[in-house]
Coordinates of C-alpha atoms in Angstrom, one line a residue:
X260 CA -0.2 0.1 -0.3
X261 CA 3.1 2.1 0.8
X262 CA 3.7 2.2 -2.6
X263 CA 0.3 3.8 -4.0
X264 CA 0.2 7.2 -6.1
X265 CA -1.7 10.2 -4.8
X266 CA -2.3 12.9 -6.4
X267 CA -2.9 16.2 -4.7
X268 CA -5.5 18.8 -6.3
X269 CA -5.2 22.2 -4.3
X270 CA -4.8 25.3 -5.8
X271 CA -3.4 26.5 -1.9
X272 CA 0.6 26.2 -2.4
X273 CA 0.9 25.7 1.7
X274 CA -2.0 23.3 1.9
X275 CA -0.2 20.8 -1.1
X276 CA 3.0 21.3 0.6
X277 CA 1.8 19.9 4.0
X278 CA 0.3 17.1 1.9
X279 CA 3.2 16.5 0.0
X280 CA 5.8 16.4 3.1
X281 CA 3.6 14.4 4.9
X282 CA 2.4 11.5 2.7
X283 CA 5.9 11.5 1.2
X284 CA 7.4 10.9 4.6
X285 CA 5.1 7.6 4.8
X286 CA 6.2 6.6 1.4
X287 CA 3.8 7.5 -1.4
X288 CA 4.4 8.4 -4.4
X289 CA 3.0 11.9 -4.7
X290 CA 1.5 14.4 -7.5
X291 CA 0.4 17.6 -8.0
X292 CA -2.2 19.3 -10.1
X293 CA -3.5 23.2 -9.1
X294 CA -6.8 23.1 -11.0
X295 CA -9.3 21.2 -12.0
X296 CA -8.4 20.5 -15.9
X297 CA -4.4 19.3 -14.8
X298 CA -6.3 17.4 -13.1
X299 CA -8.3 15.6 -15.4
X300 CA -5.1 15.5 -16.9
X301 CA -2.6 14.3 -15.1
X302 CA -5.5 11.5 -13.9
X303 CA -5.5 10.0 -17.3
X304 CA -2.4 10.4 -17.7
X305 CA -0.5 8.6 -14.8
X306 CA -3.3 7.0 -13.5
X307 CA -2.9 7.4 -9.7
X308 CA -4.3 5.2 -7.2
X309 CA -6.1 7.9 -5.2
X310 CA -7.1 11.9 -5.6
X311 CA -7.1 14.3 -2.7
X312 CA -9.1 16.7 -3.9
X313 CA -10.1 21.1 -2.9
X314 CA -13.8 21.6 -3.7
X315 CA -12.9 25.1 -3.9
X316 CA -10.8 25.2 -7.3
X317 CA -10.3 28.1 -9.4
X318 CA -11.1 26.6 -13.1
X319 CA -13.9 24.0 -11.9
X320 CA -15.7 23.0 -8.2
X321 CA -14.2 19.8 -7.2
X322 CA -17.7 18.5 -7.9
X323 CA -17.6 18.5 -11.9
X324 CA -14.3 16.8 -11.3
X325 CA -15.5 14.0 -9.7
X326 CA -19.1 14.2 -12.1
X327 CA -17.1 13.9 -14.5
X328 CA -14.7 11.0 -13.6
X329 CA -17.2 9.0 -12.7
X330 CA -19.7 10.1 -15.4
X331 CA -16.5 8.4 -17.9
X332 CA -16.4 4.8 -15.2
X333 CA -13.2 6.1 -13.4
X334 CA -13.0 4.7 -10.5
X335 CA -10.6 5.9 -8.8
X336 CA -10.9 6.3 -4.9
X337 CA -11.2 10.0 -4.0
X338 CA -11.1 11.6 -0.3
X339 CA -12.8 15.5 -0.9
X340 CA -10.8 18.1 0.7
X341 CA -13.9 20.5 2.3
X342 CA -14.3 23.2 5.1
X343 CA -15.7 22.7 8.5
X344 CA -19.1 24.9 7.5
X345 CA -19.7 23.1 3.7
X346 CA -21.7 20.7 4.7
X347 CA -24.0 20.7 1.6
X348 CA -20.4 20.9 -0.7
X349 CA -19.5 17.2 0.7
X350 CA -23.2 15.8 0.5
X351 CA -23.1 16.7 -3.1
X352 CA -19.7 15.5 -3.5
X353 CA -20.6 12.6 -1.5
X354 CA -23.5 11.8 -4.0
X355 CA -21.8 11.9 -7.0
X356 CA -18.8 9.5 -6.1
X357 CA -16.6 10.5 -4.1
X358 CA -14.8 8.2 -1.1
X359 CA -14.1 9.8 1.6
X360 CA -13.9 13.5 3.3
X361 CA -11.5 15.3 5.5
X362 CA -12.2 18.6 6.6
X363 CA -9.6 21.8 6.6
X364 CA -7.8 22.0 9.0
X365 CA -7.4 18.4 9.0
X366 CA -5.4 15.9 11.8
X367 CA -2.3 13.9 9.9
X368 CA -3.5 10.7 11.4
X369 CA -7.0 11.3 10.3
X370 CA -5.9 11.5 6.7
X371 CA -4.0 8.3 6.7
X372 CA -6.5 5.9 8.2
X373 CA -9.2 7.5 5.6
X374 CA -6.8 6.8 3.3
X375 CA -5.7 3.5 4.0
X376 CA -9.5 3.0 4.7
X377 CA -10.5 4.0 1.0
X378 CA -7.9 1.8 -1.0
X379 CA -8.8 -0.9 1.6
X380 CA -12.1 -0.3 -0.3
X381 CA -10.5 -0.1 -3.9
X382 CA -8.9 -3.6 -3.4
X383 CA -12.2 -4.9 -1.6
X384 CA -13.8 -3.9 -4.7
X385 CA -11.9 -5.5 -7.1
X386 CA -12.2 -8.9 -5.0
X387 CA -15.5 -9.0 -4.0
X388 CA -14.8 -11.3 -0.9
X389 CA -18.2 -12.9 0.3
X390 CA -17.5 -12.7 4.1
X391 CA -17.1 -9.7 5.6
X392 CA -14.9 -9.3 8.4
X393 CA -14.9 -6.6 11.2
X394 CA -13.6 -6.9 15.1
X395 CA -16.4 -9.5 16.6
X396 CA -18.7 -8.6 13.5
X397 CA -19.4 -11.4 11.0
X398 CA -21.6 -10.5 7.7
X399 CA -21.4 -13.8 4.1
X400 CA -23.0 -11.9 1.3
X401 CA -23.8 -15.2 -0.5
X402 CA -25.7 -17.0 3.2
X403 CA -27.1 -13.5 3.8
X404 CA -26.3 -14.3 7.4
X405 CA -24.6 -11.6 10.1
X406 CA -22.3 -12.6 13.2
X407 CA -20.8 -10.9 16.6
X408 CA -19.1 -12.6 18.8
X409 CA -19.5 -15.7 16.5
X410 CA -23.7 -15.5 17.5
X411 CA -25.9 -15.7 14.4
X412 CA -28.1 -11.9 14.5
X413 CA -31.4 -12.2 13.2
X414 CA -32.1 -9.1 10.8
X415 CA -35.8 -7.6 9.5
X416 CA -34.6 -7.8 5.3
X417 CA -34.3 -3.7 6.0
X418 CA -32.2 -4.5 8.6
X419 CA -30.2 -6.6 6.3
X420 CA -30.5 -4.1 3.4
X421 CA -28.6 -1.4 5.2
X422 CA -26.1 -3.6 6.3
X423 CA -25.3 -5.2 3.4
X424 CA -24.9 -1.6 2.1
X425 CA -22.5 -0.9 4.0
X426 CA -20.8 -3.3 4.0
X427 CA -20.4 -3.4 0.4
X428 CA -18.6 0.2 1.1
X429 CA -17.1 -0.2 4.4
X430 CA -14.8 2.5 5.4
X431 CA -16.9 4.9 2.9
X432 CA -19.1 7.5 3.7
X433 CA -22.6 6.7 2.7
X434 CA -25.0 9.7 2.5
X435 CA -28.4 9.5 3.7
X436 CA -29.9 9.9 0.4
X437 CA -28.0 6.9 -1.2
X438 CA -28.5 4.7 1.7
X439 CA -32.4 6.0 1.1
X440 CA -32.0 5.7 -2.6
X441 CA -30.9 2.3 -2.4
X442 CA -33.2 0.3 0.2
X443 CA -36.3 2.4 -0.2
X444 CA -35.7 3.6 -3.8
X445 CA -35.7 7.3 -2.2
X446 CA -39.6 6.5 -0.8
X447 CA -38.2 7.4 2.2
X448 CA -37.5 10.2 4.8
X449 CA -34.2 10.4 7.0
X450 CA -36.2 9.8 10.4
X451 CA -37.2 6.5 9.0
X452 CA -33.8 5.9 8.2
X453 CA -32.6 6.5 11.5
X454 CA -35.2 4.5 13.3
X455 CA -33.7 1.1 11.2
X456 CA -30.2 2.0 12.0
X457 CA -31.0 2.6 16.0
X458 CA -31.7 -0.8 15.5
X459 CA -29.6 -2.2 14.2
X460 CA -26.9 -1.1 16.5
X461 CA -29.3 -2.8 18.6
X462 CA -28.2 -5.9 17.2
X463 CA -25.0 -5.2 16.2
X464 CA -23.6 -2.8 18.7
X465 CA -22.0 -4.3 22.1
X466 CA -22.9 -0.5 23.2
X467 CA -25.7 1.0 20.8
X468 CA -25.3 4.8 22.5
X469 CA -21.1 4.1 21.4
X470 CA -21.6 2.0 17.9
X471 CA -18.1 0.5 16.8
X472 CA -19.6 -0.5 13.7
X473 CA -22.1 1.7 12.1
X474 CA -20.5 5.0 12.5
X475 CA -21.9 8.4 12.3
X476 CA -21.2 11.4 10.2
X477 CA -22.5 13.9 11.1
X478 CA -25.6 16.0 8.8
X479 CA -24.3 13.4 6.2
X480 CA -24.6 9.7 6.8
X481 CA -23.2 6.6 7.9
X482 CA -19.5 4.5 7.4
X483 CA -19.4 1.1 8.3
X484 CA -15.9 0.9 10.0
X485 CA -13.6 -1.9 7.9
X486 CA -10.8 -3.3 10.0

């Protein structure tokens, strides 16, 4: 994993310098772009393993970069850089196909963890393992069984559909809209989703009030932790 190539897309030289220094110290190969068009050209040229993308670019919006990449079938993992107050921009970027986001200002430890999760998710997608394991949680996607600490847990069809969606994108943030669209085909509201998430946590979490598997991304959606 440490040999992966990461493209940094940000128009602020200090941010690029910080990212370049931090990521290079972890053994990553680094490419850089200061705007959206340069980023698209670099992605086509060098095929990076992951893209760290600022949304506020000087030529085209970062969301447009995601839209163009996903529209062309490019599945490169995209980690969005966003300001703390730009929740709407985060949700839009994730709905368009970004894998995750980091908030400015960011800590390098969290950034490294998000990068590792995004790269693992890419490998998981390529391998499509039939059994997902993380901590004491085990989900068999073929037999449609769920076990916690070795004991089988009975889920309702909707609870299983939600968990299966989270497993398929483990480590990735799924917005409320994405989950509702997939599980209910958009015909429900966020409060209904929250009720099912609460029920699911009651069944798979050791302490539902302090979940270790299904993590809340406040105002955005949920993420299944992948160990």
